[in-house]
JSON list of C-alpha atoms in Angstrom, two decimals:
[
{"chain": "A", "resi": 1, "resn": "UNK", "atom": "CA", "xyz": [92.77, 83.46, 61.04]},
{"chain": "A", "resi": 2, "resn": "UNK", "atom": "CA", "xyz": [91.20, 83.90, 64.71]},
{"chain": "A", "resi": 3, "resn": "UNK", "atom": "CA", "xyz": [87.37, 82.42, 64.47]},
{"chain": "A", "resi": 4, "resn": "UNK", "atom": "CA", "xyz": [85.48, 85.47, 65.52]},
{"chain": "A", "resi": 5, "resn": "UNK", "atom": "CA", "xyz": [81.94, 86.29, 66.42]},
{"chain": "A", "resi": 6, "resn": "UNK", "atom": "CA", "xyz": [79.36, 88.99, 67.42]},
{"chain": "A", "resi": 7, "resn": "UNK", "atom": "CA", "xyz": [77.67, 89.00, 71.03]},
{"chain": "A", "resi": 8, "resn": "UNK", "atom": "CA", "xyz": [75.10, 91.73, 71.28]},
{"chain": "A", "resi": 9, "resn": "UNK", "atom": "CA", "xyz": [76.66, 93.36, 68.09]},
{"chain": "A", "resi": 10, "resn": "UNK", "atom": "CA", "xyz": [80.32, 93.29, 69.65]},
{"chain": "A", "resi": 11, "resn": "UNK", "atom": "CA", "xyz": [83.17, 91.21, 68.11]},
{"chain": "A", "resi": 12, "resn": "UNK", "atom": "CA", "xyz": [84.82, 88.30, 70.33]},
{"chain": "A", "resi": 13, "resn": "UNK", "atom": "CA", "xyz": [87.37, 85.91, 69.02]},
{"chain": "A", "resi": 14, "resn": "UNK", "atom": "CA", "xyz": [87.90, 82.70, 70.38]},
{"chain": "A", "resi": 15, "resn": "UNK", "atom": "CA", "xyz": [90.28, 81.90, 73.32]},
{"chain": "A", "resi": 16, "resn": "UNK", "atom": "CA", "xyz": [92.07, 78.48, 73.11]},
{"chain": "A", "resi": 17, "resn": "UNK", "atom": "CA", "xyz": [94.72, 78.69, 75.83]},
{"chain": "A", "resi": 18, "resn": "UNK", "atom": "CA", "xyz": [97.07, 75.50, 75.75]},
{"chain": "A", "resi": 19, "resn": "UNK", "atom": "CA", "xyz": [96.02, 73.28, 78.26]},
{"chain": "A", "resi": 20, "resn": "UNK", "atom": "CA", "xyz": [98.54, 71.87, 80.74]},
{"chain": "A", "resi": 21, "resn": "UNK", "atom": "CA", "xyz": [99.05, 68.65, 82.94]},
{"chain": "A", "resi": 22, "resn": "UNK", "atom": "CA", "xyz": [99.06, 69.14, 86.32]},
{"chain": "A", "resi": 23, "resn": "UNK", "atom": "CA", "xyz": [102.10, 68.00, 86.37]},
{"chain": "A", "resi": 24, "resn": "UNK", "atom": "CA", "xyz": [103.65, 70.80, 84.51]},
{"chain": "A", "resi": 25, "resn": "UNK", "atom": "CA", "xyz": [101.19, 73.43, 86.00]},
{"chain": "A", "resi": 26, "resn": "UNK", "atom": "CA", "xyz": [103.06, 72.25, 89.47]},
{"chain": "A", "resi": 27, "resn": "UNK", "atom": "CA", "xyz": [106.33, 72.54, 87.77]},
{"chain": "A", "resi": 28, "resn": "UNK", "atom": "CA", "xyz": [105.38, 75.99, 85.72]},
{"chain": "A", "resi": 29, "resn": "UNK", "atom": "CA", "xyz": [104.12, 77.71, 89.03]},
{"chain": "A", "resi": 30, "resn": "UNK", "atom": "CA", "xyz": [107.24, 76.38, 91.42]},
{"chain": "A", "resi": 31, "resn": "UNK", "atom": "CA", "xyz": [109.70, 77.63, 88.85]},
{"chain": "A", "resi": 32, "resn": "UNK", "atom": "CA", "xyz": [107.60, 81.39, 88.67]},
{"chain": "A", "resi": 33, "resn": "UNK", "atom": "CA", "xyz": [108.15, 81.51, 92.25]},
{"chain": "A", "resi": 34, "resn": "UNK", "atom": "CA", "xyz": [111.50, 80.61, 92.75]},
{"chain": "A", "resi": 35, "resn": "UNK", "atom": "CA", "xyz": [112.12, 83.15, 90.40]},
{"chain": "A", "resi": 36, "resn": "UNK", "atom": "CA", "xyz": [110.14, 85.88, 92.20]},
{"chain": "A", "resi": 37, "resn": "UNK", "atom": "CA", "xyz": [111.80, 84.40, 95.17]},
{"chain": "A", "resi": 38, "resn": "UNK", "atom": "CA", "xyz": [115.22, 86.06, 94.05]},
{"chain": "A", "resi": 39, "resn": "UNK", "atom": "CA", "xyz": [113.70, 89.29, 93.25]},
{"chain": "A", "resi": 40, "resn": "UNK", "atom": "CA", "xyz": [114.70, 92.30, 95.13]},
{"chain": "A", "resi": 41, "resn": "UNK", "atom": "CA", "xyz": [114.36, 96.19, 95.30]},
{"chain": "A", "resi": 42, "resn": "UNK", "atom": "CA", "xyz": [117.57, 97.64, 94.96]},
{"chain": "A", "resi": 43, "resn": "UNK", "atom": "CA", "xyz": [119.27, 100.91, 95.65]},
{"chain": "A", "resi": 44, "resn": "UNK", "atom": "CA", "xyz": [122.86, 100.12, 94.56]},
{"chain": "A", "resi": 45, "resn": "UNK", "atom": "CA", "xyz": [122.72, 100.72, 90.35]},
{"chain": "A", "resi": 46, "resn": "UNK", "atom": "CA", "xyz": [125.17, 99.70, 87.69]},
{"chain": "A", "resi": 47, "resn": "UNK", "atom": "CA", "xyz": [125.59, 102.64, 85.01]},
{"chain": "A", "resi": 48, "resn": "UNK", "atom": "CA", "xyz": [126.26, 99.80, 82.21]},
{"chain": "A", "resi": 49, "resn": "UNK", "atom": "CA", "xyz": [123.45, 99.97, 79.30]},
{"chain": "A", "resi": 50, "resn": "UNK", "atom": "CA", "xyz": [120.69, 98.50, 79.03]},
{"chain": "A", "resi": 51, "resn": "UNK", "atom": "CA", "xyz": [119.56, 98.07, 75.53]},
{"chain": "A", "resi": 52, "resn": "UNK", "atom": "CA", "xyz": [116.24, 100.11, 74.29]},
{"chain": "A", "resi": 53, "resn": "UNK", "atom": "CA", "xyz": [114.39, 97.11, 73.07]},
{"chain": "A", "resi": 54, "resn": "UNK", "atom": "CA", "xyz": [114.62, 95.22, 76.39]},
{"chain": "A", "resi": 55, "resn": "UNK", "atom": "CA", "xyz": [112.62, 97.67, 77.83]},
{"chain": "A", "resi": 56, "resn": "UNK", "atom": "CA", "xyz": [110.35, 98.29, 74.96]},
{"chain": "A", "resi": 57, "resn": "UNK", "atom": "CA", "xyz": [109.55, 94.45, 75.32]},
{"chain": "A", "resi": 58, "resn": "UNK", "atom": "CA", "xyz": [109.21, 95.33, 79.38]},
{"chain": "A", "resi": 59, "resn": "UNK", "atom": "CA", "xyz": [107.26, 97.88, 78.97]},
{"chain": "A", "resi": 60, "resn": "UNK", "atom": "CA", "xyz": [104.50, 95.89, 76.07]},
{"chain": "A", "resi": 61, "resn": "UNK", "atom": "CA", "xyz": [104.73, 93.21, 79.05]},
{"chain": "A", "resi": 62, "resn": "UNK", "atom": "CA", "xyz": [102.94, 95.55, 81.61]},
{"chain": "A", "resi": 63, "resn": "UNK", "atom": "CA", "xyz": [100.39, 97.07, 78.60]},
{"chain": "A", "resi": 64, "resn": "UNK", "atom": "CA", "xyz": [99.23, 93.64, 78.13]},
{"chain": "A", "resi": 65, "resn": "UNK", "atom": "CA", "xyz": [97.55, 93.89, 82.33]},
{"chain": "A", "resi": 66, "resn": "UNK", "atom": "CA", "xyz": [94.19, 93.83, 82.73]},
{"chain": "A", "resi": 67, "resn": "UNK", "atom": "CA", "xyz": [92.19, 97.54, 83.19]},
{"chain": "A", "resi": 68, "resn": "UNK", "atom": "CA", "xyz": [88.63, 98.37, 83.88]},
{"chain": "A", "resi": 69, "resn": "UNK", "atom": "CA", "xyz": [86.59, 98.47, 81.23]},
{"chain": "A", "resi": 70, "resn": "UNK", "atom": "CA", "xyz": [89.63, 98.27, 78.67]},
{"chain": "A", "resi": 71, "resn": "UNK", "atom": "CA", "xyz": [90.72, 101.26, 79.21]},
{"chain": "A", "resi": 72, "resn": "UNK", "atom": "CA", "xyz": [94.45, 101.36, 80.43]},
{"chain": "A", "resi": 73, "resn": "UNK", "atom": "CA", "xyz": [94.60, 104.29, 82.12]},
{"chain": "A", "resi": 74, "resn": "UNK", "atom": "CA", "xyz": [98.37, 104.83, 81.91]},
{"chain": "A", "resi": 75, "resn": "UNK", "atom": "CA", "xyz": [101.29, 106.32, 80.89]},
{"chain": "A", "resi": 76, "resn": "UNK", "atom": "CA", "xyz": [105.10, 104.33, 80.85]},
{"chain": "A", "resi": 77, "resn": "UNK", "atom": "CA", "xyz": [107.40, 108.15, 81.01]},
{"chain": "A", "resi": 78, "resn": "UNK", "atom": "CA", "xyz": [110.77, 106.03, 79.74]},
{"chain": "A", "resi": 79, "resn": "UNK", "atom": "CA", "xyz": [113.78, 108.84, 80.51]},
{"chain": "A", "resi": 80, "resn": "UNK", "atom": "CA", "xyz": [117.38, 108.11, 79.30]},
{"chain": "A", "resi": 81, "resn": "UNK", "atom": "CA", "xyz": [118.57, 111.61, 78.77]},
{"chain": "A", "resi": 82, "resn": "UNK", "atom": "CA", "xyz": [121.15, 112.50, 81.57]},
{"chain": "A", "resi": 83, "resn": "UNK", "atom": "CA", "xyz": [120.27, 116.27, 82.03]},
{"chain": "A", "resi": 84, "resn": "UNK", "atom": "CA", "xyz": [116.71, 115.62, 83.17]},
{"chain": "A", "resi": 85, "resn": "UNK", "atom": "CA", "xyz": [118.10, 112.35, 84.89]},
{"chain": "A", "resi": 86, "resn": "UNK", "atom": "CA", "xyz": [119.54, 114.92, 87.19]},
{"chain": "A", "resi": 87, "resn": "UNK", "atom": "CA", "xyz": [116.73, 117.35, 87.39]},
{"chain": "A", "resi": 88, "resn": "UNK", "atom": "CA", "xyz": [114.71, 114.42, 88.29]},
{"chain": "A", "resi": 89, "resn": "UNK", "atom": "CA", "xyz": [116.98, 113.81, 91.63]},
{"chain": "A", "resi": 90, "resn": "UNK", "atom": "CA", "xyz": [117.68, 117.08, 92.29]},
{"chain": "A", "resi": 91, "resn": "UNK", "atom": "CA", "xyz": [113.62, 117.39, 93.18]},
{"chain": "A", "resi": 92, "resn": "UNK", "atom": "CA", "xyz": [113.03, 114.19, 94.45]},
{"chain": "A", "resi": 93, "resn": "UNK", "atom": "CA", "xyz": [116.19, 114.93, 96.79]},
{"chain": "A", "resi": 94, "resn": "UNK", "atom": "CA", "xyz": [114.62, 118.13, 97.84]},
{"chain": "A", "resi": 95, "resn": "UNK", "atom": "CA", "xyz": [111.01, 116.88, 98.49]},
{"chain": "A", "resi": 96, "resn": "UNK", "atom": "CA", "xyz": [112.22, 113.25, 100.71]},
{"chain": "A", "resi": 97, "resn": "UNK", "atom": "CA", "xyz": [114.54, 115.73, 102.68]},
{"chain": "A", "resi": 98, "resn": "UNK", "atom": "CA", "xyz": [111.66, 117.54, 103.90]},
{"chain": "A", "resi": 99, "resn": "UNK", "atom": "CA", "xyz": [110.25, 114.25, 104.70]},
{"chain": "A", "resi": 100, "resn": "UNK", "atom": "CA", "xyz": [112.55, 112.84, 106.54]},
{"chain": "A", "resi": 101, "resn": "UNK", "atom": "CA", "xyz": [113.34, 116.05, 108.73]},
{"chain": "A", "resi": 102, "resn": "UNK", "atom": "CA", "xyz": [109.61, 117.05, 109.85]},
{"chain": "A", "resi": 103, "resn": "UNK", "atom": "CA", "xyz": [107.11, 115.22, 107.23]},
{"chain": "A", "resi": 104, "resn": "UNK", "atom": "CA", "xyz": [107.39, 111.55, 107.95]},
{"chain": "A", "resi": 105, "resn": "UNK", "atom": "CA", "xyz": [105.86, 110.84, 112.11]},
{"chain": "A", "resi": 106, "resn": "UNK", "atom": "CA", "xyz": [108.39, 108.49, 114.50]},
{"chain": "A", "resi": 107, "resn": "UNK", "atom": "CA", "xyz": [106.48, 105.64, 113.71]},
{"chain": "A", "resi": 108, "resn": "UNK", "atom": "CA", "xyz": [107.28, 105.78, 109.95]},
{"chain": "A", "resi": 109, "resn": "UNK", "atom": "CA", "xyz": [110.90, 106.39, 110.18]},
{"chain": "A", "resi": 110, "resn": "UNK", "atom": "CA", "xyz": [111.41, 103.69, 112.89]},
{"chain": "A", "resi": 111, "resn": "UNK", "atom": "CA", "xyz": [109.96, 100.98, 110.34]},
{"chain": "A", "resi": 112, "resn": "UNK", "atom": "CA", "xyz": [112.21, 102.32, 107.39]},
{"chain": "A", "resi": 113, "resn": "UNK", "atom": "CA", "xyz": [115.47, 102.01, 109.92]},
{"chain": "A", "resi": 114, "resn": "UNK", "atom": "CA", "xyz": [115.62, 98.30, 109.05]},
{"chain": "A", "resi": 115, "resn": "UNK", "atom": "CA", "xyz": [116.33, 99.50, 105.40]},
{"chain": "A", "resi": 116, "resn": "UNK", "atom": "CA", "xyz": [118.66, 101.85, 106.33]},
{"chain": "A", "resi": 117, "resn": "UNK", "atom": "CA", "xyz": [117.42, 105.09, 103.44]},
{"chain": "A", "resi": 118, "resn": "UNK", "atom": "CA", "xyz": [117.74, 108.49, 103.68]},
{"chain": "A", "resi": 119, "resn": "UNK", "atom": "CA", "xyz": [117.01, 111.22, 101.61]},
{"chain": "A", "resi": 120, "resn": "UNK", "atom": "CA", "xyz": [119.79, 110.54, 98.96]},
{"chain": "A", "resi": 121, "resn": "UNK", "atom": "CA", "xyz": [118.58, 109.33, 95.64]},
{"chain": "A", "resi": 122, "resn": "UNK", "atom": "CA", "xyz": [121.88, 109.04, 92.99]},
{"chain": "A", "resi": 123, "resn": "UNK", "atom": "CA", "xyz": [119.94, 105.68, 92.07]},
{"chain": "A", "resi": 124, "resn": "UNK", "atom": "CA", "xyz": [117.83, 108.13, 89.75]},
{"chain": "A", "resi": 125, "resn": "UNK", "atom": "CA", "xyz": [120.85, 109.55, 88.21]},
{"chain": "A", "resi": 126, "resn": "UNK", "atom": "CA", "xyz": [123.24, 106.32, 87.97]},
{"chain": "A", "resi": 127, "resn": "UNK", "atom": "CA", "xyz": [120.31, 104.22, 86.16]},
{"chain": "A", "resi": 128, "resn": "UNK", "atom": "CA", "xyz": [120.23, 103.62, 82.68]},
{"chain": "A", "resi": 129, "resn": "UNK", "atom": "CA", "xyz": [116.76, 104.20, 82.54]},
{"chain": "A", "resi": 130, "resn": "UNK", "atom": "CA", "xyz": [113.58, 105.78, 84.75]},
{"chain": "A", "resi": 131, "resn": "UNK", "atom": "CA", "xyz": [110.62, 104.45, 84.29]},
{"chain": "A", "resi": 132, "resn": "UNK", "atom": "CA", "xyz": [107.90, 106.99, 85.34]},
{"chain": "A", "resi": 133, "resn": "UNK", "atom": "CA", "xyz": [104.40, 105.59, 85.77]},
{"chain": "A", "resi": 134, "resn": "UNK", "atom": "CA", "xyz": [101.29, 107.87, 85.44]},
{"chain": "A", "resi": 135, "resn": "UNK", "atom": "CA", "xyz": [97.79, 107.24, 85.85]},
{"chain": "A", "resi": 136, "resn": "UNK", "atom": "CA", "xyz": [95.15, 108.44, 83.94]},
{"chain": "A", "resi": 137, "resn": "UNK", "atom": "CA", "xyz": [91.73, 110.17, 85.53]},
{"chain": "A", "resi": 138, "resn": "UNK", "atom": "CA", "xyz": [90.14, 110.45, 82.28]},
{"chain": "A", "resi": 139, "resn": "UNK", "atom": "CA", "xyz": [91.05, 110.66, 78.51]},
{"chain": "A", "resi": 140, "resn": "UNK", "atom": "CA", "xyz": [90.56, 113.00, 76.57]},
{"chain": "A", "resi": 141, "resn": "UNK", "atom": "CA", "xyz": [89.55, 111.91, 72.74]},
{"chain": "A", "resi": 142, "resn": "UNK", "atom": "CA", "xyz": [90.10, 113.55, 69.03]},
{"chain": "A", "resi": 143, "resn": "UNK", "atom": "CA", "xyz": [87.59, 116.05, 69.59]},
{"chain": "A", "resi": 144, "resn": "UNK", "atom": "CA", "xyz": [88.66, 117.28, 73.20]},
{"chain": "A", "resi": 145, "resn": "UNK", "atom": "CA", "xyz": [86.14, 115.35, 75.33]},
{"chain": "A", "resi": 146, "resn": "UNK", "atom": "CA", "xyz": [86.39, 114.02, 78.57]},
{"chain": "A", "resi": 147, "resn": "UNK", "atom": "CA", "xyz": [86.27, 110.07, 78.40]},
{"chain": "A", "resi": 148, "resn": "UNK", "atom": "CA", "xyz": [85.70, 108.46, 82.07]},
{"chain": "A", "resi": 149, "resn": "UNK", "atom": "CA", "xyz": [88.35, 105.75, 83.18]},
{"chain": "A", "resi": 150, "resn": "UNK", "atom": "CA", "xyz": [87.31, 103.08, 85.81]},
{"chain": "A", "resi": 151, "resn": "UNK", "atom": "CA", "xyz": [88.95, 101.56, 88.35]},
{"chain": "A", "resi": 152, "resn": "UNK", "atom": "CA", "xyz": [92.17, 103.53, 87.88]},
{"chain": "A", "resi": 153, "resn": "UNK", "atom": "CA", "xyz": [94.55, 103.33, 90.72]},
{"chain": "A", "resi": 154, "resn": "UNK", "atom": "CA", "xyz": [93.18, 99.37, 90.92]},
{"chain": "A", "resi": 155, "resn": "UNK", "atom": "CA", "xyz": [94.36, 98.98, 86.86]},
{"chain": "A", "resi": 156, "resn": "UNK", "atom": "CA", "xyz": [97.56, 101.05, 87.41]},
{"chain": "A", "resi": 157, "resn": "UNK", "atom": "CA", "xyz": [98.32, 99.22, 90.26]},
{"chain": "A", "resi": 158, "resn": "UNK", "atom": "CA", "xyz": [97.76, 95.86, 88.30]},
{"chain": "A", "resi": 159, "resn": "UNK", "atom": "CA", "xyz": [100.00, 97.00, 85.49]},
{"chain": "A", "resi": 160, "resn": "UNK", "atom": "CA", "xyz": [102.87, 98.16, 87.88]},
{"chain": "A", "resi": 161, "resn": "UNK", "atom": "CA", "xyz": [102.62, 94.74, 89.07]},
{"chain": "A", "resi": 162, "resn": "UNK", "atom": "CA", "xyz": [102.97, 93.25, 85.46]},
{"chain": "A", "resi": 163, "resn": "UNK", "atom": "CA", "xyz": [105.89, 95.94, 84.44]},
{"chain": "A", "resi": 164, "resn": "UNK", "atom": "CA", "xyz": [108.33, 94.31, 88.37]},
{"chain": "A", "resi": 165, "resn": "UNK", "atom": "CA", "xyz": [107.84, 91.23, 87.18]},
{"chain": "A", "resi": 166, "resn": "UNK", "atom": "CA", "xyz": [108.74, 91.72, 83.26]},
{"chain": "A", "resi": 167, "resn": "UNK", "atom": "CA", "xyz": [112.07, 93.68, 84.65]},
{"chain": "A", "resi": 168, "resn": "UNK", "atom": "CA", "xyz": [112.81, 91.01, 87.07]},
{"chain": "A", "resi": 169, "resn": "UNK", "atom": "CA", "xyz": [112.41, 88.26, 84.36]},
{"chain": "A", "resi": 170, "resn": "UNK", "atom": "CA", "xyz": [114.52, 90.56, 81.98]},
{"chain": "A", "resi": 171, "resn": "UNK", "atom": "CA", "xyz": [117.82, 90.28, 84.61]},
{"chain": "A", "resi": 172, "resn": "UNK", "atom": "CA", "xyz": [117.28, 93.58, 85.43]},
{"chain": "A", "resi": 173, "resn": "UNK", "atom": "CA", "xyz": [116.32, 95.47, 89.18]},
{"chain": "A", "resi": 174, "resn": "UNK", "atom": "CA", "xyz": [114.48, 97.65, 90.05]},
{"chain": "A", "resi": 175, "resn": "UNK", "atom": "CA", "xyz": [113.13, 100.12, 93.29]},
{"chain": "A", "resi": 176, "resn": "UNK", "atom": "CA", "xyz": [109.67, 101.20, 93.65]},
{"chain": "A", "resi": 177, "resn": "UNK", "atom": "CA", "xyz": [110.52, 104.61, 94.44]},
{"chain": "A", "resi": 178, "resn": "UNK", "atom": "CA", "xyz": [107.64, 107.10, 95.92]},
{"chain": "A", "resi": 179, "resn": "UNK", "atom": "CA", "xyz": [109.05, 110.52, 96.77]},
{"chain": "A", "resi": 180, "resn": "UNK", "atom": "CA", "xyz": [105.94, 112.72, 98.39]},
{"chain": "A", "resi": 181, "resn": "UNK", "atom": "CA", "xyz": [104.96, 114.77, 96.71]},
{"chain": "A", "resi": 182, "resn": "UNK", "atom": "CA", "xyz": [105.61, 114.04, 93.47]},
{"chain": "A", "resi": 183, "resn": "UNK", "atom": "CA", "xyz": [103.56, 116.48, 91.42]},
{"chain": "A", "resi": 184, "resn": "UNK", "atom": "CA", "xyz": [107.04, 118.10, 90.07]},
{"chain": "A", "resi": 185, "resn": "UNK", "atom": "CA", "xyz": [107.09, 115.01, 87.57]},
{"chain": "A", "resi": 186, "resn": "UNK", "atom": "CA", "xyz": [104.17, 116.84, 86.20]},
{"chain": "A", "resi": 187, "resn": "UNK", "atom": "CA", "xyz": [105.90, 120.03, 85.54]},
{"chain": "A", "resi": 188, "resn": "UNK", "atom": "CA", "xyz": [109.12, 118.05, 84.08]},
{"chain": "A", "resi": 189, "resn": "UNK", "atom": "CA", "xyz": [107.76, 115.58, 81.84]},
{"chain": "A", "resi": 190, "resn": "UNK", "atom": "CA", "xyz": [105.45, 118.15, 80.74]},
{"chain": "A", "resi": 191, "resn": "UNK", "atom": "CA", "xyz": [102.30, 115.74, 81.59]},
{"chain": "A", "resi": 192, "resn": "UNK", "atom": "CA", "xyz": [98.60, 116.96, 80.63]},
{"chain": "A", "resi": 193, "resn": "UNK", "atom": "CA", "xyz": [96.05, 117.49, 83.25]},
{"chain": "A", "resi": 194, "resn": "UNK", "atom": "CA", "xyz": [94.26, 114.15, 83.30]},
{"chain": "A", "resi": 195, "resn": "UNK", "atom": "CA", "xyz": [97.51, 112.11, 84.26]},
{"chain": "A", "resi": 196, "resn": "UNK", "atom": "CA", "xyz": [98.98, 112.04, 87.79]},
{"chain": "A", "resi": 197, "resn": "UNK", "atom": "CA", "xyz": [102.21, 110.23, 88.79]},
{"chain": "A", "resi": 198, "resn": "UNK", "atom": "CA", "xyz": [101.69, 107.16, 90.53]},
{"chain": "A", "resi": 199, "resn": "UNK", "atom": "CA", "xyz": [105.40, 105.69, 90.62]},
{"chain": "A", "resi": 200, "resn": "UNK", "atom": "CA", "xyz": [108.65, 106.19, 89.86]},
{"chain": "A", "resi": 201, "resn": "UNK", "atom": "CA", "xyz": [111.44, 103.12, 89.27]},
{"chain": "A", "resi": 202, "resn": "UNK", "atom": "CA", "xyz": [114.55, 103.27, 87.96]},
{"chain": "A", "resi": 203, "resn": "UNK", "atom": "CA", "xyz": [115.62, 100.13, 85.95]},
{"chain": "A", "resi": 204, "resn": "UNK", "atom": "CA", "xyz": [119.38, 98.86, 84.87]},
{"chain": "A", "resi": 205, "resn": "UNK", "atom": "CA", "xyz": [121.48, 96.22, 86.01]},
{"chain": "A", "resi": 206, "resn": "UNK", "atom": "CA", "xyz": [122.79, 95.96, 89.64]},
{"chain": "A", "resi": 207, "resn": "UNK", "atom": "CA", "xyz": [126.15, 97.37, 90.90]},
{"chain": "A", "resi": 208, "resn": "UNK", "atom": "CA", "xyz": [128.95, 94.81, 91.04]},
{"chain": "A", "resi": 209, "resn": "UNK", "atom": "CA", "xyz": [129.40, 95.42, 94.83]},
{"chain": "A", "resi": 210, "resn": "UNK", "atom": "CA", "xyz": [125.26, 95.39, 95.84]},
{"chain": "A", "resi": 211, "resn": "UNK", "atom": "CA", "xyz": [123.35, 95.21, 99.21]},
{"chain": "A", "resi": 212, "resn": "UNK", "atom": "CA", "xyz": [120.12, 94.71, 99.94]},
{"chain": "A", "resi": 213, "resn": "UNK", "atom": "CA", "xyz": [118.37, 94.36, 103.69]},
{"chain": "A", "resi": 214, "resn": "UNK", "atom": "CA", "xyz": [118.14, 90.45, 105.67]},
{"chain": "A", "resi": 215, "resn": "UNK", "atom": "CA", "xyz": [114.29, 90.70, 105.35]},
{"chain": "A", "resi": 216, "resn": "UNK", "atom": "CA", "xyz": [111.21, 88.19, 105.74]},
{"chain": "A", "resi": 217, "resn": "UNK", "atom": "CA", "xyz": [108.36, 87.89, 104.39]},
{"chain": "A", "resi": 218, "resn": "UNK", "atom": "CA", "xyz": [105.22, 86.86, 105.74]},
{"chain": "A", "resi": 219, "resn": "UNK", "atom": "CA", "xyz": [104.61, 83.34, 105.44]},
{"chain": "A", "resi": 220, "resn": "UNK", "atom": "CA", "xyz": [101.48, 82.14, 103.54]},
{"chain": "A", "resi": 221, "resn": "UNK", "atom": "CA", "xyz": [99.78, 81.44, 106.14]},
{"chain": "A", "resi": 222, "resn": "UNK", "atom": "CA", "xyz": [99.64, 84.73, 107.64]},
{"chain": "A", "resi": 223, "resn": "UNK", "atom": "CA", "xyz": [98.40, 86.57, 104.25]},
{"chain": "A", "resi": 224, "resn": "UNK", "atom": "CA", "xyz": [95.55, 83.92, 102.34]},
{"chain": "A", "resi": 225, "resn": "UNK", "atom": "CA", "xyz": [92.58, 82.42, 103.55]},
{"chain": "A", "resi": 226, "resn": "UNK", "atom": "CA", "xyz": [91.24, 79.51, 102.32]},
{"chain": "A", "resi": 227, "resn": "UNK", "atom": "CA", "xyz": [87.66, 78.56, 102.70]}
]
């Protein structure tokens, strides 16, 4: 039983995390990144299935982030069904067409060339599985009142992060996807009023025959600081 106490009338349990060598914290954090190393977001989608309690176990992964004040403002939308699969593309389709034929400036569309996308989503169709993040401005509780959230989009953002890296470590891929607008996830999903969509990935296994862009990252160097 976890030894437990009360600070200023709240109940804490103690936290005994294993400690390490550094030896093995070397090792542990050079075998994290190689693996993050082979991650990639990817377009071309197998159709093969991907078992329910894979993601289940993704999905607890990402609940487990961090969130302001406790309060996980979000939402995991999990869609299998293949009829509103398809009514998911058909408006994502319809909304990045009119961004990239007027909505998106020069500048924008010369620095997604290297990636080579268009408007054409059948990812969101030929996946197993969408995953459709919300975010939550407020709950709302038993009784129908507005509870603040803090630090949403920063706690969201955080749990996204934790929810790549479960798929990744899973053997599945992924894709960030953003189409603009995307207030018709509302309207499909059937989503109350305090959530709003924040991201949209489909999840499943790669196609056999799969291509992804010669890219670079920045070096280390060029994106941390130390003082």
């Amino acid at each position: 039983m976890a030894e437990t106490k009360l600070i200023n009338g709240y109940p804490f349990i103690a936290h005994h995390p294993q400690k390490i060598s550094e030896e093995q914290s070397l090792h542990n954090s050079q075998k994290f990144l190689n693996n993050m190393l082979k991650r990639r977001s990817v377009r071309d989608f197998s159709s093969e299935p991907v078992l329910k309690e894979v993601i289940e176990n993704i999905l607890a992964a990402a609940n487990t982030a961090p969130s302001g004040a406790n309060k996980q403002p979000w939402t995991f939308c999990v869609v299998q069904d293949t009829h509103l699969k398809k009514q998911i593309r058909e408006a994502a389709e319809e909304e990045e067409k009119l961004s990239y034929d007027g909505r998106m400036p020069a500048e924008w569309l010369k620095d997604l060339a290297p990636l080579q996308t268009d408007w054409r989503k059948p990812f969101l169709e030929i996946a197993p599985w969408l995953i459709v993040v919300f975010k939550k401005s407020y709950d709302i509780d038993k009784d129908g009142n507005r509870k603040n959230n803090y630090y949403v989009l920063e706690s969201t953002g955080i749990a996204t992060g934790f929810l790549i890296a479960a798929i990744h470590a899973a053997g599945l891929v992924t894709l960030t996807h953003t189409p603009s607008p995307m207030n018709f996830l509302l309207k499909l999903l059937k989503r109350p009023d305090n959530e709003k969509p924040f991201l949209l990935l489909p999840v499943g296994y790669p196609a056999k025959e799969c291509w992804v862009p010669q890219l670079t990252k920045k070096t280390l160097d060029e994106v941390a600081v130390f003082y």
